[in-house]
Amino acid sequence: MHFKLIIRTLFLRLGTWLSLSVLLGYLLGSVWAALALCSLTVIAWHYRHLYEFINWIWQSKAISPPQADGVWGDIYNGLYRQIKRHRQKQKKLNDKLRQFRDGAEALPDAALVLSKDFIIQWGNKKAQKLLGVRTSGDVGQRIDNLIRFPEFSKYLDAHNWDTPCHIVSPVNHEIHLELRFMAYGTEHLLFIARDVSKIRRLEEMRRDFVANVSHELKTPLTVVRGYVEMIQMEEETFNPHWKKTFATIESQVSRMDRLVEQLLVLSRTEINIDNHDQHLVNVPELIEDLVEDSQWLNQDKKHTITTEIDNSFGLLGFDTELKSAFSNLLSNAIGYTESNGNIHVTWKKLGNRMMYSVKDDGPGISKQHINRLTERFYRVDKSRSRDTGGSGLGLAIVKHVLNHHHAELNIKSDLGKGSEFIIYFDAKSMVSLVN
């Protein structure tokens, strides 16, 4: 509306000047000369303002435009209004950018904004402290030119941001970092480096404590078990009360001994993270031995245990850890399935992965418990677990074993219909046993 008003005013003024020049030329007897003089005057006036406009745009540092009347005054007013609007938007953007930077600087982690090609665009001060990346001098560099660790290069090449990467800080070798990438908009990545040194130290202290306490408990438990067995072997007849007492002591000592043994296994499994010691494991033979050894556990419950074993493939891994994981799933099925149940053990290729599964027709597990089964000491039914000798550590051991072998655990269960525990091993771990 304002634009139309300016155009109307422009033509009205031009028409007024031309009319006056024609009237003046008519009175003086030279209309064309008067029109020419009027046109030259109008052109000169516009060129003068055009010169001032160019000078303001290219030379002047003033924000306010030159003073002018007429159409140039309207042009300057419109430009000035646009400049003010742009400056207000720029101020809002600057405020938001400042808030973002203040928030990024307040983070306890190192934060870098990268392009999709891993080029550094921006970083906070913590990035210099933990990674040695200087925002002033390293912008425009690829992140792997500054963080030169083989595991980090493999992490970048894999493009799998679901799991973090752990490295030692390039600046301080006493600092352990957890690195993560996440999408930031459509064209950028947010790179976060978190100091996990305290967490690692606490984990090491916890592992050392568990290992040391477990070792210390081994000896007194062995002594107590020995004395109880020696007393029970005495020919002297005890009254039923003492027989029951010694049987209870032996049962609880055996339970404690199993718990200590599993704590030691869990501690060794957590510490053993060196993939260079992996070797070929004949899994079909391992499973057959486990099924045969498990028959003594099955004497009372008399389950029917069937197998489906593909003898063509083994795994690259740790045989002791795999044996521990496989036997835990099998012993759980035997322990928690009612008498005369059915247990099916499978080892076969499924797509490009190998699958080990133990399926039973036991009581099953409620869905709210499934996600917590691999937590240490977690039990679905505490009283029932004590009766079956469960410690709540078996699946925690399985989880750590699978982490070492780049495998995943899948649990399928319907309450009252049974459960199936499935381990998937990726193609990198598969080894053919057929020559």
CSV table of C-alpha atoms in Angstrom, one decimal:
chain,number,residue,atom,x,y,z
A,1,MET,CA,0.0,0.0,0.0
A,2,HIS,CA,2.8,2.4,0.9
A,3,PHE,CA,4.7,1.4,-2.3
A,4,LYS,CA,1.6,2.3,-4.5
A,5,LEU,CA,1.3,5.6,-2.7
A,6,ILE,CA,5.0,6.5,-3.5
A,7,ILE,CA,4.5,5.6,-7.1
A,8,ARG,CA,1.4,7.8,-7.3
A,9,THR,CA,3.2,10.7,-5.6
A,10,LEU,CA,6.1,10.3,-8.1
A,11,PHE,CA,4.0,10.5,-11.1
A,12,LEU,CA,1.9,13.3,-9.7
A,13,ARG,CA,5.1,15.4,-9.0
A,14,LEU,CA,6.5,14.6,-12.4
A,15,GLY,CA,3.2,15.6,-14.1
A,16,THR,CA,3.1,18.8,-12.1
A,17,TRP,CA,6.7,19.8,-13.2
A,18,LEU,CA,5.9,19.0,-16.8
A,19,SER,CA,2.7,21.0,-16.7
A,20,LEU,CA,4.4,24.0,-15.1
A,21,SER,CA,7.2,23.9,-17.8
A,22,VAL,CA,4.6,23.7,-20.6
A,23,LEU,CA,2.7,26.6,-19.1
A,24,LEU,CA,5.9,28.7,-18.7
A,25,GLY,CA,7.1,27.8,-22.3
A,26,TYR,CA,3.7,28.8,-23.6
A,27,LEU,CA,3.9,32.2,-21.9
A,28,LEU,CA,7.5,32.7,-23.1
A,29,GLY,CA,6.7,31.4,-26.6
A,30,SER,CA,9.1,28.4,-26.5
A,31,VAL,CA,7.4,25.2,-25.1
A,32,TRP,CA,10.0,22.7,-26.3
A,33,ALA,CA,12.8,24.7,-24.8
A,34,ALA,CA,11.0,24.9,-21.5
A,35,LEU,CA,10.3,21.1,-21.5
A,36,ALA,CA,14.0,20.5,-22.3
A,37,LEU,CA,15.2,22.8,-19.5
A,38,CYS,CA,12.8,21.1,-17.0
A,39,SER,CA,13.9,17.6,-18.0
A,40,LEU,CA,17.6,18.5,-17.6
A,41,THR,CA,16.8,20.0,-14.2
A,42,VAL,CA,15.0,16.9,-13.0
A,43,ILE,CA,17.8,14.6,-14.4
A,44,ALA,CA,20.4,16.7,-12.6
A,45,TRP,CA,18.5,16.6,-9.4
A,46,HIS,CA,18.2,12.8,-9.6
A,47,TYR,CA,21.9,12.4,-10.5
A,48,ARG,CA,22.9,14.5,-7.5
A,49,HIS,CA,20.9,12.2,-5.2
A,50,LEU,CA,22.1,9.1,-7.0
A,51,TYR,CA,25.7,10.3,-6.3
A,52,GLU,CA,24.9,10.9,-2.6
A,53,PHE,CA,23.3,7.4,-2.5
A,54,ILE,CA,26.4,5.7,-4.0
A,55,ASN,CA,28.7,7.6,-1.7
A,56,TRP,CA,26.6,6.6,1.3
A,57,ILE,CA,26.6,2.9,0.2
A,58,TRP,CA,30.3,2.6,-0.6
A,59,GLN,CA,32.1,5.3,1.3
A,60,SER,CA,30.2,6.6,4.3
A,61,LYS,CA,30.3,4.6,7.6
A,62,ALA,CA,27.1,6.3,8.8
A,63,ILE,CA,24.1,4.1,9.4
A,64,SER,CA,21.6,6.9,8.8
A,65,PRO,CA,21.0,7.8,5.1
A,66,PRO,CA,21.4,11.3,3.7
A,67,GLN,CA,18.6,13.8,4.1
A,68,ALA,CA,16.5,14.3,1.0
A,69,ASP,CA,13.0,15.3,-0.1
A,70,GLY,CA,10.6,13.8,-2.6
A,71,VAL,CA,11.0,10.3,-4.0
A,72,TRP,CA,14.6,10.0,-2.7
A,73,GLY,CA,13.5,10.8,0.8
A,74,ASP,CA,10.9,7.9,0.4
A,75,ILE,CA,13.7,5.6,-0.9
A,76,TYR,CA,16.0,6.5,2.0
A,77,ASN,CA,13.2,6.0,4.5
A,78,GLY,CA,12.5,2.6,3.1
A,79,LEU,CA,16.2,1.6,3.1
A,80,TYR,CA,16.6,2.8,6.6
A,81,ARG,CA,13.6,0.8,7.8
A,82,GLN,CA,15.0,-2.3,6.1
A,83,ILE,CA,18.4,-1.7,7.8
A,84,LYS,CA,16.8,-1.3,11.2
A,85,ARG,CA,14.8,-4.5,10.6
A,86,HIS,CA,17.9,-6.4,9.5
A,87,ARG,CA,19.9,-5.1,12.5
A,88,GLN,CA,17.1,-6.2,14.9
A,89,LYS,CA,17.2,-9.7,13.3
A,90,GLN,CA,20.9,-9.8,13.5
A,91,LYS,CA,20.8,-8.8,17.1
A,92,LYS,CA,18.4,-11.6,17.9
A,93,LEU,CA,20.6,-14.1,16.0
A,94,ASN,CA,23.7,-12.8,17.9
A,95,ASP,CA,21.9,-13.2,21.2
A,96,LYS,CA,20.9,-16.7,20.3
A,97,LEU,CA,24.4,-17.5,19.1
A,98,ARG,CA,25.8,-16.0,22.4
A,99,GLN,CA,23.4,-18.2,24.4
A,100,PHE,CA,24.4,-21.3,22.4
A,101,ARG,CA,28.1,-20.5,23.0
A,102,ASP,CA,27.6,-19.8,26.7
A,103,GLY,CA,25.7,-23.1,27.0
A,104,ALA,CA,28.4,-24.9,25.1
A,105,GLU,CA,31.1,-23.3,27.3
A,106,ALA,CA,29.2,-24.3,30.4
A,107,LEU,CA,29.3,-28.0,29.4
A,108,PRO,CA,31.6,-30.2,31.4
A,109,ASP,CA,32.5,-32.0,28.2
A,110,ALA,CA,34.6,-31.0,25.2
A,111,ALA,CA,32.2,-30.1,22.3
A,112,LEU,CA,33.1,-29.6,18.6
A,113,VAL,CA,30.8,-28.8,15.7
A,114,LEU,CA,32.0,-30.6,12.6
A,115,SER,CA,30.9,-30.8,9.0
A,116,LYS,CA,29.9,-34.1,7.5
A,117,ASP,CA,33.5,-34.5,6.3
A,118,PHE,CA,34.7,-34.1,9.9
A,119,ILE,CA,36.0,-30.6,9.3
A,120,ILE,CA,36.1,-28.6,12.6
A,121,GLN,CA,33.7,-25.6,12.5
A,122,TRP,CA,33.7,-24.5,16.1
A,123,GLY,CA,34.7,-25.8,19.5
A,124,ASN,CA,34.5,-24.8,23.2
A,125,LYS,CA,37.4,-24.1,25.6
A,126,LYS,CA,37.1,-27.6,27.1
A,127,ALA,CA,38.0,-29.0,23.7
A,128,GLN,CA,41.5,-27.4,24.0
A,129,LYS,CA,41.9,-28.8,27.6
A,130,LEU,CA,40.9,-32.3,26.8
A,131,LEU,CA,41.7,-32.8,23.1
A,132,GLY,CA,44.2,-30.0,22.4
A,133,VAL,CA,42.0,-28.5,19.7
A,134,ARG,CA,42.4,-24.7,19.5
A,135,THR,CA,39.3,-23.0,18.1
A,136,SER,CA,41.4,-20.1,16.9
A,137,GLY,CA,44.0,-22.1,14.9
A,138,ASP,CA,42.4,-25.5,14.2
A,139,VAL,CA,39.1,-24.5,12.5
A,140,GLY,CA,39.1,-26.0,9.0
A,141,GLN,CA,41.2,-29.0,10.0
A,142,ARG,CA,39.9,-32.6,9.9
A,143,ILE,CA,39.4,-34.0,13.4
A,144,ASP,CA,41.5,-37.1,12.6
A,145,ASN,CA,44.4,-34.9,11.7
A,146,LEU,CA,44.5,-33.7,15.3
A,147,ILE,CA,43.4,-36.9,17.1
A,148,ARG,CA,45.8,-39.6,15.8
A,149,PHE,CA,44.7,-42.9,17.4
A,150,PRO,CA,44.2,-46.1,15.4
A,151,GLU,CA,41.0,-46.9,17.3
A,152,PHE,CA,39.6,-43.4,16.6
A,153,SER,CA,40.3,-43.7,12.9
A,154,LYS,CA,38.5,-47.1,12.8
A,155,TYR,CA,35.6,-45.5,14.7
A,156,LEU,CA,35.3,-42.8,12.0
A,157,ASP,CA,35.5,-45.2,9.2
A,158,ALA,CA,32.8,-47.5,10.7
A,159,HIS,CA,30.3,-44.6,10.9
A,160,ASN,CA,28.5,-46.4,13.7
A,161,TRP,CA,27.7,-43.8,16.3
A,162,ASP,CA,25.5,-46.1,18.5
A,163,THR,CA,28.4,-47.0,20.7
A,164,PRO,CA,31.1,-44.7,22.0
A,165,CYS,CA,34.9,-44.8,21.4
A,166,HIS,CA,37.3,-44.8,24.2
A,167,ILE,CA,40.8,-43.2,24.0
A,168,VAL,CA,43.4,-41.6,26.1
A,169,SER,CA,43.5,-37.8,25.9
A,170,PRO,CA,46.2,-36.5,23.5
A,171,VAL,CA,47.0,-33.8,26.0
A,172,ASN,CA,47.1,-35.7,29.2
A,173,HIS,CA,47.7,-39.5,29.2
A,174,GLU,CA,46.1,-39.8,32.7
A,175,ILE,CA,42.7,-38.7,31.3
A,176,HIS,CA,40.5,-41.3,29.6
A,177,LEU,CA,37.9,-40.0,27.2
A,178,GLU,CA,34.6,-41.3,25.9
A,179,LEU,CA,33.9,-40.0,22.4
A,180,ARG,CA,30.5,-39.7,20.8
A,181,PHE,CA,29.1,-38.4,17.5
A,182,MET,CA,25.5,-37.2,17.0
A,183,ALA,CA,23.7,-35.5,14.1
A,184,TYR,CA,23.5,-31.8,14.5
A,185,GLY,CA,21.1,-30.4,11.9
A,186,THR,CA,21.3,-31.8,8.4
A,187,GLU,CA,24.9,-30.8,7.5
A,188,HIS,CA,26.8,-31.0,10.7
A,189,LEU,CA,27.9,-33.4,13.5
A,190,LEU,CA,28.3,-32.7,17.2
A,191,PHE,CA,31.4,-34.3,18.6
A,192,ILE,CA,31.4,-34.8,22.4
A,193,ALA,CA,34.4,-35.9,24.4
A,194,ARG,CA,33.7,-36.8,28.0
A,195,ASP,CA,36.3,-37.3,30.8
A,196,VAL,CA,35.5,-40.7,32.2
A,197,SER,CA,38.7,-41.1,34.2
A,198,LYS,CA,36.9,-41.1,37.6
A,199,ILE,CA,34.4,-43.6,36.4
A,200,ARG,CA,37.1,-45.9,35.1
A,201,ARG,CA,39.0,-45.6,38.4
A,202,LEU,CA,35.8,-46.4,40.3
A,203,GLU,CA,35.2,-49.4,38.0
A,204,GLU,CA,38.8,-50.6,38.5
A,205,MET,CA,38.4,-50.2,42.3
A,206,ARG,CA,35.1,-52.1,42.2
A,207,ARG,CA,36.6,-54.9,40.1
A,208,ASP,CA,39.7,-55.1,42.4
A,209,PHE,CA,37.5,-55.1,45.5
A,210,VAL,CA,35.3,-57.9,44.2
A,211,ALA,CA,38.3,-59.9,43.0
A,212,ASN,CA,40.2,-59.5,46.3
A,213,VAL,CA,37.2,-60.2,48.5
A,214,SER,CA,36.3,-63.2,46.4
A,215,HIS,CA,39.8,-64.6,46.7
A,216,GLU,CA,39.8,-64.0,50.5
A,217,LEU,CA,36.5,-65.7,50.9
A,218,LYS,CA,37.7,-68.8,49.0
A,219,THR,CA,40.0,-70.1,51.7
A,220,PRO,CA,37.6,-69.8,54.7
A,221,LEU,CA,34.7,-71.3,52.7
A,222,THR,CA,37.0,-74.3,51.7
A,223,VAL,CA,37.9,-74.7,55.4
A,224,VAL,CA,34.3,-74.7,56.6
A,225,ARG,CA,33.3,-77.1,53.8
A,226,GLY,CA,36.1,-79.4,54.8
A,227,TYR,CA,35.2,-79.5,58.5
A,228,VAL,CA,31.5,-80.0,57.7
A,229,GLU,CA,32.2,-82.9,55.3
A,230,MET,CA,34.6,-84.4,57.9
A,231,ILE,CA,31.9,-84.2,60.6
A,232,GLN,CA,29.3,-85.8,58.3
A,233,MET,CA,31.7,-88.6,57.5
A,234,GLU,CA,32.1,-89.5,61.2
A,235,GLU,CA,30.7,-92.9,62.2
A,236,GLU,CA,29.2,-91.4,65.3
A,237,THR,CA,25.4,-91.1,64.9
A,238,PHE,CA,24.1,-87.6,65.4
A,239,ASN,CA,20.5,-86.9,66.3
A,240,PRO,CA,18.2,-85.6,63.4
A,241,HIS,CA,18.5,-82.0,64.6
A,242,TRP,CA,22.3,-81.9,64.1
A,243,LYS,CA,22.1,-83.8,60.8
A,244,LYS,CA,19.7,-81.2,59.5
A,245,THR,CA,22.0,-78.4,60.8
A,246,PHE,CA,25.1,-79.8,59.1
A,247,ALA,CA,23.2,-80.4,55.9
A,248,THR,CA,22.0,-76.8,55.9
A,249,ILE,CA,25.5,-75.5,56.6
A,250,GLU,CA,26.9,-77.6,53.7
A,251,SER,CA,24.1,-76.3,51.4
A,252,GLN,CA,24.7,-72.7,52.3
A,253,VAL,CA,28.5,-73.0,52.0
A,254,SER,CA,28.1,-74.6,48.6
A,255,ARG,CA,25.9,-71.8,47.5
A,256,MET,CA,28.4,-69.2,48.8
A,257,ASP,CA,31.2,-71.1,47.0
A,258,ARG,CA,29.3,-70.9,43.7
A,259,LEU,CA,28.6,-67.2,44.3
A,260,VAL,CA,32.3,-66.5,44.9
A,261,GLU,CA,33.3,-68.5,41.9
A,262,GLN,CA,30.9,-66.6,39.7
A,263,LEU,CA,32.2,-63.3,41.1
A,264,LEU,CA,35.7,-64.4,40.2
A,265,VAL,CA,34.6,-65.3,36.7
A,266,LEU,CA,32.8,-62.0,36.3
A,267,SER,CA,35.9,-60.1,37.5
A,268,ARG,CA,38.2,-62.0,35.0
A,269,THR,CA,35.7,-61.4,32.2
A,270,GLU,CA,35.5,-57.7,32.8
A,271,ILE,CA,39.3,-57.3,32.8
A,272,ASN,CA,39.9,-59.5,29.8
A,273,ILE,CA,39.4,-57.0,26.9
A,274,ASP,CA,42.5,-57.8,24.7
A,275,ASN,CA,41.1,-59.0,21.4
A,276,HIS,CA,44.7,-60.0,20.2
A,277,ASP,CA,44.5,-63.2,22.3
A,278,GLN,CA,41.5,-64.5,20.5
A,279,HIS,CA,41.8,-67.8,18.7
A,280,LEU,CA,39.7,-70.4,16.9
A,281,VAL,CA,37.1,-72.0,19.1
A,282,ASN,CA,35.4,-75.2,17.9
A,283,VAL,CA,31.9,-74.3,19.0
A,284,PRO,CA,30.1,-77.5,17.9
A,285,GLU,CA,32.4,-79.6,20.0
A,286,LEU,CA,32.2,-77.1,22.9
A,287,ILE,CA,28.4,-77.3,22.9
A,288,GLU,CA,28.3,-81.1,22.7
A,289,ASP,CA,30.6,-81.3,25.7
A,290,LEU,CA,28.4,-78.8,27.7
A,291,VAL,CA,25.3,-80.8,26.9
A,292,GLU,CA,26.9,-84.0,28.0
A,293,ASP,CA,28.3,-82.4,31.2
A,294,SER,CA,24.9,-80.9,32.0
A,295,GLN,CA,23.3,-84.3,32.4
A,296,TRP,CA,24.3,-84.5,36.0
A,297,LEU,CA,22.4,-81.3,36.7
A,298,ASN,CA,19.5,-82.9,35.0
A,299,GLN,CA,19.3,-86.1,37.1
A,300,ASP,CA,16.5,-84.9,39.3
A,301,LYS,CA,14.4,-82.9,36.9
A,302,LYS,CA,14.8,-85.4,34.0
A,303,HIS,CA,14.4,-82.8,31.2
A,304,THR,CA,14.5,-83.8,27.5
A,305,ILE,CA,17.5,-82.0,26.0
A,306,THR,CA,17.7,-81.9,22.2
A,307,THR,CA,20.3,-80.3,20.0
A,308,GLU,CA,20.6,-78.8,16.5
A,309,ILE,CA,24.2,-78.2,15.8
A,310,ASP,CA,25.9,-77.0,12.5
A,311,ASN,CA,29.4,-78.5,12.5
A,312,SER,CA,30.6,-76.2,9.7
A,313,PHE,CA,31.4,-73.1,11.7
A,314,GLY,CA,33.3,-72.1,14.8
A,315,LEU,CA,34.2,-68.7,16.2
A,316,LEU,CA,37.2,-66.5,16.7
A,317,GLY,CA,37.2,-65.7,20.5
A,318,PHE,CA,38.0,-66.9,24.0
A,319,ASP,CA,37.1,-70.5,24.6
A,320,THR,CA,36.8,-70.1,28.4
A,321,GLU,CA,34.5,-67.1,28.1
A,322,LEU,CA,32.3,-68.7,25.4
A,323,LYS,CA,32.1,-71.8,27.5
A,324,SER,CA,31.0,-69.7,30.5
A,325,ALA,CA,28.3,-67.9,28.5
A,326,PHE,CA,26.9,-71.0,26.8
A,327,SER,CA,26.8,-73.0,30.0
A,328,ASN,CA,25.1,-70.2,31.9
A,329,LEU,CA,22.2,-70.1,29.5
A,330,LEU,CA,22.0,-73.9,29.5
A,331,SER,CA,22.2,-74.3,33.3
A,332,ASN,CA,19.5,-71.5,33.7
A,333,ALA,CA,17.2,-73.4,31.5
A,334,ILE,CA,17.7,-76.6,33.5
A,335,GLY,CA,17.4,-74.8,36.8
A,336,TYR,CA,14.3,-72.8,36.1
A,337,THR,CA,12.2,-75.2,34.0
A,338,GLU,CA,9.8,-77.5,35.8
A,339,SER,CA,10.6,-81.3,35.9
A,340,ASN,CA,10.2,-83.3,32.7
A,341,GLY,CA,10.4,-80.2,30.6
A,342,ASN,CA,11.9,-79.7,27.1
A,343,ILE,CA,15.1,-77.8,26.3
A,344,HIS,CA,16.4,-77.3,22.8
A,345,VAL,CA,20.0,-76.1,22.1
A,346,THR,CA,20.7,-74.6,18.7
A,347,TRP,CA,23.9,-73.6,16.9
A,348,LYS,CA,23.4,-72.7,13.2
A,349,LYS,CA,24.0,-70.0,10.6
A,350,LEU,CA,21.2,-67.5,10.2
A,351,GLY,CA,21.7,-65.1,7.3
A,352,ASN,CA,25.3,-63.7,7.7
A,353,ARG,CA,25.4,-64.4,11.4
A,354,MET,CA,25.8,-67.4,13.7
A,355,MET,CA,23.1,-68.1,16.3
A,356,TYR,CA,23.4,-69.9,19.6
A,357,SER,CA,20.1,-70.4,21.4
A,358,VAL,CA,18.6,-72.2,24.4
A,359,LYS,CA,14.9,-72.7,24.3
A,360,ASP,CA,12.7,-74.1,27.1
A,361,ASP,CA,9.1,-74.6,27.9
A,362,GLY,CA,9.4,-73.3,31.5
A,363,PRO,CA,7.4,-70.7,33.3
A,364,GLY,CA,8.6,-67.8,31.1
A,365,ILE,CA,9.4,-64.2,32.2
A,366,SER,CA,7.3,-61.1,32.4
A,367,LYS,CA,8.1,-58.4,29.8
A,368,GLN,CA,8.9,-55.8,32.6
A,369,HIS,CA,11.8,-58.0,33.8
A,370,ILE,CA,13.5,-58.8,30.5
A,371,ASN,CA,15.5,-55.6,30.1
A,372,ARG,CA,17.0,-55.9,33.6
A,373,LEU,CA,18.0,-59.6,33.4
A,374,THR,CA,21.7,-58.8,32.7
A,375,GLU,CA,22.1,-56.5,35.7
A,376,ARG,CA,24.3,-57.9,38.5
A,377,PHE,CA,22.3,-59.7,41.2
A,378,TYR,CA,19.0,-59.0,39.6
A,379,ARG,CA,16.4,-61.7,40.1
A,380,VAL,CA,12.9,-62.0,38.8
A,381,ASP,CA,11.8,-64.0,41.9
A,382,LYS,CA,14.3,-63.7,44.8
A,383,SER,CA,13.0,-66.6,46.9
A,384,ARG,CA,12.8,-69.0,43.9
A,385,SER,CA,16.3,-68.0,42.8
A,386,ARG,CA,17.6,-68.9,46.2
A,387,ASP,CA,15.9,-72.3,46.0
A,388,THR,CA,17.5,-73.0,42.6
A,389,GLY,CA,20.9,-71.7,43.7
A,390,GLY,CA,20.8,-68.7,41.4
A,391,SER,CA,23.1,-65.8,42.2
A,392,GLY,CA,21.9,-63.2,39.7
A,393,LEU,CA,25.4,-63.0,38.1
A,394,GLY,CA,25.0,-65.5,35.3
A,395,LEU,CA,23.5,-63.2,32.7
A,396,ALA,CA,25.8,-60.4,33.8
A,397,ILE,CA,28.7,-62.7,32.9
A,398,VAL,CA,27.1,-63.5,29.5
A,399,LYS,CA,26.7,-59.8,28.8
A,400,HIS,CA,30.4,-59.1,29.3
A,401,VAL,CA,31.4,-62.1,27.3
A,402,LEU,CA,29.3,-60.9,24.4
A,403,ASN,CA,30.8,-57.4,24.6
A,404,HIS,CA,34.2,-59.0,24.0
A,405,HIS,CA,33.0,-61.0,21.0
A,406,HIS,CA,30.9,-58.2,19.4
A,407,ALA,CA,27.8,-60.3,19.9
A,408,GLU,CA,24.3,-59.4,21.1
A,409,LEU,CA,21.8,-61.2,23.3
A,410,ASN,CA,18.1,-61.4,22.4
A,411,ILE,CA,15.6,-62.7,24.9
A,412,LYS,CA,12.1,-64.0,23.8
A,413,SER,CA,9.7,-65.0,26.5
A,414,ASP,CA,6.0,-65.5,27.1
A,415,LEU,CA,4.7,-65.9,30.6
A,416,GLY,CA,3.6,-69.5,31.1
A,417,LYS,CA,4.9,-70.6,27.7
A,418,GLY,CA,8.7,-70.7,28.0
A,419,SER,CA,11.7,-68.6,27.1
A,420,GLU,CA,14.4,-68.5,24.4
A,421,PHE,CA,17.8,-66.9,25.0
A,422,ILE,CA,19.6,-66.2,21.6
A,423,ILE,CA,23.1,-65.0,21.0
A,424,TYR,CA,23.9,-63.6,17.6
A,425,PHE,CA,27.6,-63.5,16.5
A,426,ASP,CA,28.4,-61.2,13.5
A,427,ALA,CA,30.2,-62.4,10.4
A,428,LYS,CA,33.6,-61.1,11.5
A,429,SER,CA,33.7,-63.7,14.3
A,430,MET,CA,32.7,-66.7,12.1
A,431,VAL,CA,35.3,-69.2,11.1
A,432,SER,CA,34.7,-72.2,8.8
A,433,LEU,CA,35.7,-75.6,10.2
A,434,VAL,CA,35.4,-77.3,6.8
A,435,ASN,CA,38.8,-77.7,5.1
